[in-house]
């Protein structure tokens, strides 16, 4: 079984290679290194304001910015910001009075994102190198936290959601797209590094994922969007026999892209301005 440091090293290597590629067609959805199954998870950003094709590496599994209720002047933090795609969409929502901070643990992604930001001449978007379990963001900073198909790659997911809670202001909220499963994925798939970085074999059971959000202290939790992800036979046959693929198809296992929303409740205070805690 892979430990957390081995997992991080594998993910960094794969995403570092993707960052150096010229287009999303060379990588594929969610970091999966299979060119022939590109876009099995990613949604289309092209119609959204702020879209920059060079920043779209096809690594997502949803459109969290579209559902994130971002307002003018908000401070938005994007976890696993990659080449900056969601950050630039978010900036178009916050406007010049807002701020967007992208965090990624891969140096090559940070460099690529900064180049893309320079192309757009943006002075209120910045990118910071760091890990989601230990965010380089001060407490009570963000109005909104977004993330697109990244948290399932984080070994300590409970710590990740606790960090999201920490950096959000009271009354702030998150909108996160991620991959979850219902049922048990075959071991042959979960052992494959490419599929781990491809957001499939790192995925949690849906109920377990939701429990991490609850334990971290969030309220008003809801699923904003849910869609079924279909893994094509040509991908599965690289890791499973024909018989195993048939059994997988009939197992009832579901791989889902979900966008989750949650709020950090404001402290309730007494009439005299003294907190009730």
Tab-separated table of C-alpha atoms in Angstrom, residues 7-270:
chain	number	residue	atom	x	y	z
A	7	UNK	CA	1.333	9.273	-3.347
A	8	UNK	CA	2.324	12.942	-3.329
A	9	UNK	CA	5.530	12.171	-5.226
A	10	UNK	CA	3.628	10.230	-7.878
A	11	UNK	CA	1.010	12.967	-8.308
A	12	UNK	CA	3.668	15.701	-8.487
A	13	UNK	CA	5.606	13.788	-11.136
A	14	UNK	CA	2.546	13.225	-13.301
A	15	UNK	CA	1.236	16.775	-12.997
A	16	UNK	CA	4.715	18.194	-13.487
A	17	UNK	CA	4.910	16.390	-16.817
A	18	UNK	CA	1.452	17.650	-17.782
A	19	UNK	CA	2.434	21.236	-16.941
A	20	UNK	CA	5.241	21.060	-19.487
A	21	UNK	CA	2.982	19.830	-22.290
A	22	UNK	CA	1.606	22.230	-24.857
A	23	UNK	CA	-2.108	21.429	-24.769
A	24	UNK	CA	-4.785	19.576	-22.859
A	25	UNK	CA	-5.098	17.035	-25.692
A	26	UNK	CA	-1.676	15.714	-24.759
A	27	UNK	CA	-2.645	14.985	-21.162
A	28	UNK	CA	-6.263	14.027	-20.848
A	29	UNK	CA	-8.956	14.551	-18.296
A	30	UNK	CA	-8.004	14.810	-14.655
A	31	UNK	CA	-4.364	13.982	-15.257
A	32	UNK	CA	-4.971	10.576	-16.756
A	33	UNK	CA	-2.091	9.846	-19.082
A	34	UNK	CA	-4.186	7.990	-21.658
A	35	UNK	CA	-4.455	10.273	-24.702
A	36	UNK	CA	-7.181	8.160	-26.319
A	37	UNK	CA	-9.627	8.695	-23.442
A	38	UNK	CA	-9.205	12.447	-23.170
A	39	UNK	CA	-12.137	14.395	-21.786
A	40	UNK	CA	-14.044	11.547	-20.143
A	41	UNK	CA	-14.489	13.707	-17.053
A	42	UNK	CA	-13.794	17.353	-17.894
A	43	UNK	CA	-16.555	19.886	-18.526
A	44	UNK	CA	-16.406	22.572	-21.201
A	45	UNK	CA	-15.216	25.975	-19.979
A	46	UNK	CA	-15.023	27.672	-23.362
A	47	UNK	CA	-18.225	29.714	-22.973
A	48	UNK	CA	-17.332	31.133	-19.539
A	49	UNK	CA	-16.111	34.702	-19.080
A	50	UNK	CA	-12.410	34.851	-18.263
A	51	UNK	CA	-11.587	31.625	-20.114
A	52	UNK	CA	-8.008	31.321	-21.383
A	53	UNK	CA	-7.413	28.240	-23.589
A	54	UNK	CA	-3.734	28.040	-22.585
A	55	UNK	CA	-4.783	27.602	-18.955
A	56	UNK	CA	-7.229	24.759	-19.670
A	57	UNK	CA	-5.348	21.471	-19.346
A	58	UNK	CA	-8.524	19.388	-19.265
A	59	UNK	CA	-7.819	18.205	-15.717
A	60	UNK	CA	-11.151	18.936	-14.065
A	61	UNK	CA	-14.352	17.025	-13.517
A	62	UNK	CA	-16.809	19.893	-13.050
A	63	UNK	CA	-17.350	23.642	-13.161
A	64	UNK	CA	-17.147	24.723	-9.497
A	65	UNK	CA	-16.715	28.416	-10.343
A	66	UNK	CA	-20.055	28.403	-12.143
A	67	UNK	CA	-21.834	27.301	-8.962
A	68	UNK	CA	-19.646	29.034	-6.347
A	69	UNK	CA	-21.794	32.160	-5.804
A	70	UNK	CA	-18.792	34.433	-6.216
A	71	UNK	CA	-19.535	38.140	-5.761
A	72	UNK	CA	-17.708	41.308	-6.736
A	73	UNK	CA	-14.940	42.050	-4.262
A	74	UNK	CA	-14.677	38.487	-2.916
A	75	UNK	CA	-11.391	36.821	-2.020
A	76	UNK	CA	-11.387	33.407	-3.698
A	77	UNK	CA	-8.882	30.608	-3.045
A	78	UNK	CA	-8.521	27.821	-5.626
A	79	UNK	CA	-7.015	24.583	-4.325
A	80	UNK	CA	-4.937	22.703	-6.873
A	81	UNK	CA	-4.979	25.635	-9.264
A	82	UNK	CA	-2.946	24.024	-12.040
A	83	UNK	CA	-2.342	26.357	-14.973
A	84	UNK	CA	-4.840	28.867	-13.568
A	85	UNK	CA	-8.037	27.990	-15.434
A	86	UNK	CA	-10.483	28.256	-12.521
A	87	UNK	CA	-8.623	31.244	-11.067
A	88	UNK	CA	-9.117	33.278	-14.223
A	89	UNK	CA	-12.807	32.361	-14.387
A	90	UNK	CA	-13.153	33.320	-10.710
A	91	UNK	CA	-11.372	36.642	-11.299
A	92	UNK	CA	-13.938	37.583	-13.902
A	93	UNK	CA	-16.544	37.195	-11.128
A	94	UNK	CA	-14.673	39.019	-8.344
A	95	UNK	CA	-13.738	41.923	-10.570
A	96	UNK	CA	-10.880	44.349	-9.931
A	97	UNK	CA	-11.934	44.864	-6.306
A	98	UNK	CA	-11.579	41.172	-5.494
A	99	UNK	CA	-8.620	38.844	-5.221
A	100	UNK	CA	-7.906	35.270	-6.305
A	101	UNK	CA	-5.223	33.029	-4.789
A	102	UNK	CA	-4.275	29.779	-6.507
A	103	UNK	CA	-2.449	27.087	-4.520
A	104	UNK	CA	-0.655	24.144	-6.131
A	105	UNK	CA	2.075	21.797	-4.924
A	106	UNK	CA	3.708	21.403	-8.354
A	107	UNK	CA	6.381	23.966	-9.197
A	108	UNK	CA	5.904	23.620	-12.964
A	109	UNK	CA	2.171	24.312	-12.627
A	110	UNK	CA	2.814	27.450	-10.583
A	111	UNK	CA	5.252	28.704	-13.206
A	112	UNK	CA	2.823	28.015	-16.037
A	113	UNK	CA	-0.044	29.707	-14.178
A	114	UNK	CA	2.037	32.831	-13.567
A	115	UNK	CA	2.910	33.037	-17.266
A	116	UNK	CA	-0.787	32.774	-18.102
A	117	UNK	CA	-1.664	35.499	-15.588
A	118	UNK	CA	0.897	37.788	-17.205
A	119	UNK	CA	-0.758	37.192	-20.590
A	120	UNK	CA	-4.027	38.463	-19.110
A	121	UNK	CA	-2.277	41.371	-17.345
A	122	UNK	CA	-3.968	40.514	-14.053
A	123	UNK	CA	-2.663	42.138	-10.859
A	124	UNK	CA	-5.216	40.624	-8.454
A	125	UNK	CA	-4.472	36.944	-9.128
A	126	UNK	CA	-1.514	35.249	-7.464
A	127	UNK	CA	-0.225	31.691	-7.284
A	128	UNK	CA	1.393	30.132	-4.227
A	129	UNK	CA	3.342	26.891	-3.929
A	130	UNK	CA	1.990	24.687	-1.156
A	131	UNK	CA	0.048	21.623	-0.098
A	132	UNK	CA	-3.659	21.531	0.648
A	133	UNK	CA	-3.109	19.882	4.035
A	134	UNK	CA	-0.988	22.864	5.057
A	135	UNK	CA	-2.232	25.820	3.041
A	136	UNK	CA	0.007	28.898	2.640
A	137	UNK	CA	-3.016	31.101	3.353
A	138	UNK	CA	-3.818	32.989	6.549
A	139	UNK	CA	-6.766	32.111	8.784
A	140	UNK	CA	-10.081	33.824	7.932
A	141	UNK	CA	-8.891	35.029	4.507
A	142	UNK	CA	-11.270	33.597	1.905
A	143	UNK	CA	-14.878	34.437	1.142
A	144	UNK	CA	-15.035	31.469	-1.230
A	145	UNK	CA	-12.915	28.338	-1.699
A	146	UNK	CA	-13.097	26.391	-4.941
A	147	UNK	CA	-11.379	23.247	-6.190
A	148	UNK	CA	-11.765	21.117	-9.290
A	149	UNK	CA	-11.027	17.394	-9.049
A	150	UNK	CA	-8.062	17.736	-6.696
A	151	UNK	CA	-9.024	16.836	-3.121
A	152	UNK	CA	-9.362	13.143	-3.979
A	153	UNK	CA	-5.611	13.213	-4.699
A	154	UNK	CA	-4.847	14.448	-1.175
A	155	UNK	CA	-3.836	11.643	1.211
A	156	UNK	CA	-5.245	13.287	4.377
A	157	UNK	CA	-8.654	14.473	3.223
A	158	UNK	CA	-9.904	15.278	6.723
A	159	UNK	CA	-6.976	17.644	7.245
A	160	UNK	CA	-7.686	19.173	3.842
A	161	UNK	CA	-11.257	20.068	4.794
A	162	UNK	CA	-10.089	21.363	8.178
A	163	UNK	CA	-7.696	23.673	6.331
A	164	UNK	CA	-10.512	24.880	4.094
A	165	UNK	CA	-12.539	25.644	7.216
A	166	UNK	CA	-9.578	27.513	8.742
A	167	UNK	CA	-8.910	29.828	5.809
A	168	UNK	CA	-12.579	30.682	5.214
A	169	UNK	CA	-14.042	33.760	6.855
A	170	UNK	CA	-17.073	33.310	9.104
A	171	UNK	CA	-20.009	33.173	6.713
A	172	UNK	CA	-17.775	32.053	3.844
A	173	UNK	CA	-18.415	28.967	1.746
A	174	UNK	CA	-16.837	26.467	-0.621
A	175	UNK	CA	-17.874	24.891	-3.912
A	176	UNK	CA	-15.782	21.853	-4.802
A	177	UNK	CA	-16.014	19.454	-7.740
A	178	UNK	CA	-14.584	16.002	-7.136
A	179	UNK	CA	-14.826	12.318	-8.014
A	180	UNK	CA	-16.512	9.881	-5.625
A	181	UNK	CA	-17.668	6.303	-5.994
A	182	UNK	CA	-20.584	4.162	-4.957
A	183	UNK	CA	-19.527	0.522	-4.621
A	184	UNK	CA	-16.046	-1.013	-4.687
A	185	UNK	CA	-13.600	-0.332	-7.519
A	186	UNK	CA	-11.486	-3.425	-8.426
A	187	UNK	CA	-8.019	-3.565	-6.847
A	188	UNK	CA	-6.416	-3.733	-10.302
A	189	UNK	CA	-7.629	-0.206	-10.978
A	190	UNK	CA	-6.813	1.286	-7.577
A	191	UNK	CA	-3.191	0.144	-7.861
A	192	UNK	CA	-2.515	2.041	-11.075
A	193	UNK	CA	-0.686	5.368	-10.534
A	194	UNK	CA	-1.984	6.909	-13.771
A	195	UNK	CA	-5.548	6.307	-12.715
A	196	UNK	CA	-4.802	7.585	-9.221
A	197	UNK	CA	-3.666	10.895	-10.667
A	198	UNK	CA	-6.609	10.555	-13.042
A	199	UNK	CA	-8.957	11.023	-10.093
A	200	UNK	CA	-10.526	7.564	-10.207
A	201	UNK	CA	-8.660	5.239	-7.908
A	202	UNK	CA	-8.029	8.000	-5.357
A	203	UNK	CA	-11.757	8.554	-5.038
A	204	UNK	CA	-13.591	7.910	-1.773
A	205	UNK	CA	-16.989	6.430	-1.202
A	206	UNK	CA	-19.554	9.204	-1.533
A	207	UNK	CA	-20.806	8.861	2.058
A	208	UNK	CA	-17.269	8.898	3.473
A	209	UNK	CA	-16.397	12.023	1.481
A	210	UNK	CA	-19.469	13.821	2.777
A	211	UNK	CA	-18.632	12.795	6.339
A	212	UNK	CA	-15.255	14.575	6.141
A	213	UNK	CA	-17.092	17.778	5.234
A	214	UNK	CA	-19.429	17.409	8.199
A	215	UNK	CA	-16.683	16.565	10.697
A	216	UNK	CA	-14.719	19.651	9.613
A	217	UNK	CA	-17.608	21.782	10.892
A	218	UNK	CA	-19.396	22.924	7.741
A	219	UNK	CA	-23.136	23.579	7.610
A	220	UNK	CA	-25.743	23.940	4.844
A	221	UNK	CA	-23.982	21.122	2.985
A	222	UNK	CA	-25.514	20.199	-0.352
A	223	UNK	CA	-24.651	18.559	-3.660
A	224	UNK	CA	-25.016	21.215	-6.326
A	225	UNK	CA	-24.433	18.921	-9.281
A	226	UNK	CA	-23.893	15.221	-9.903
A	227	UNK	CA	-23.058	13.321	-13.081
A	228	UNK	CA	-22.093	9.744	-13.897
A	229	UNK	CA	-18.552	9.169	-15.219
A	230	UNK	CA	-18.188	6.367	-17.770
A	231	UNK	CA	-14.776	4.716	-18.110
A	232	UNK	CA	-14.481	3.383	-21.682
A	233	UNK	CA	-13.591	-0.239	-22.340
A	234	UNK	CA	-10.345	0.717	-24.104
A	235	UNK	CA	-9.091	2.219	-20.857
A	236	UNK	CA	-10.273	-0.574	-18.569
A	237	UNK	CA	-8.818	-3.283	-20.831
A	238	UNK	CA	-5.354	-1.880	-20.174
A	239	UNK	CA	-5.697	-3.050	-16.569
A	240	UNK	CA	-8.464	-5.686	-16.537
A	241	UNK	CA	-9.262	-8.840	-18.492
A	242	UNK	CA	-12.334	-8.975	-20.715
A	243	UNK	CA	-14.073	-11.050	-18.047
A	244	UNK	CA	-13.154	-8.560	-15.325
A	245	UNK	CA	-14.431	-5.645	-17.398
A	246	UNK	CA	-17.719	-7.481	-17.885
A	247	UNK	CA	-17.946	-8.152	-14.158
A	248	UNK	CA	-17.160	-4.479	-13.419
A	249	UNK	CA	-19.921	-3.338	-15.769
A	250	UNK	CA	-22.413	-5.539	-13.963
A	251	UNK	CA	-21.229	-4.780	-10.428
A	252	UNK	CA	-23.372	-1.701	-9.906
A	253	UNK	CA	-20.297	0.406	-9.113
A	254	UNK	CA	-20.796	4.073	-9.970
A	255	UNK	CA	-18.089	6.663	-10.518
A	256	UNK	CA	-19.575	10.112	-9.993
A	257	UNK	CA	-18.510	13.692	-10.458
A	258	UNK	CA	-20.138	15.773	-7.744
A	259	UNK	CA	-19.969	19.449	-6.876
A	260	UNK	CA	-20.370	19.971	-3.127
A	261	UNK	CA	-21.294	23.194	-1.345
A	262	UNK	CA	-20.763	24.006	2.331
A	263	UNK	CA	-20.731	27.058	4.591
A	264	UNK	CA	-18.666	28.151	7.584
A	265	UNK	CA	-21.364	29.388	9.900
A	266	UNK	CA	-21.038	32.862	11.388
A	267	UNK	CA	-20.460	33.000	15.129
A	268	UNK	CA	-23.663	33.742	17.016
A	269	UNK	CA	-23.037	36.633	19.407
A	270	UNK	CA	-24.969	38.088	22.298
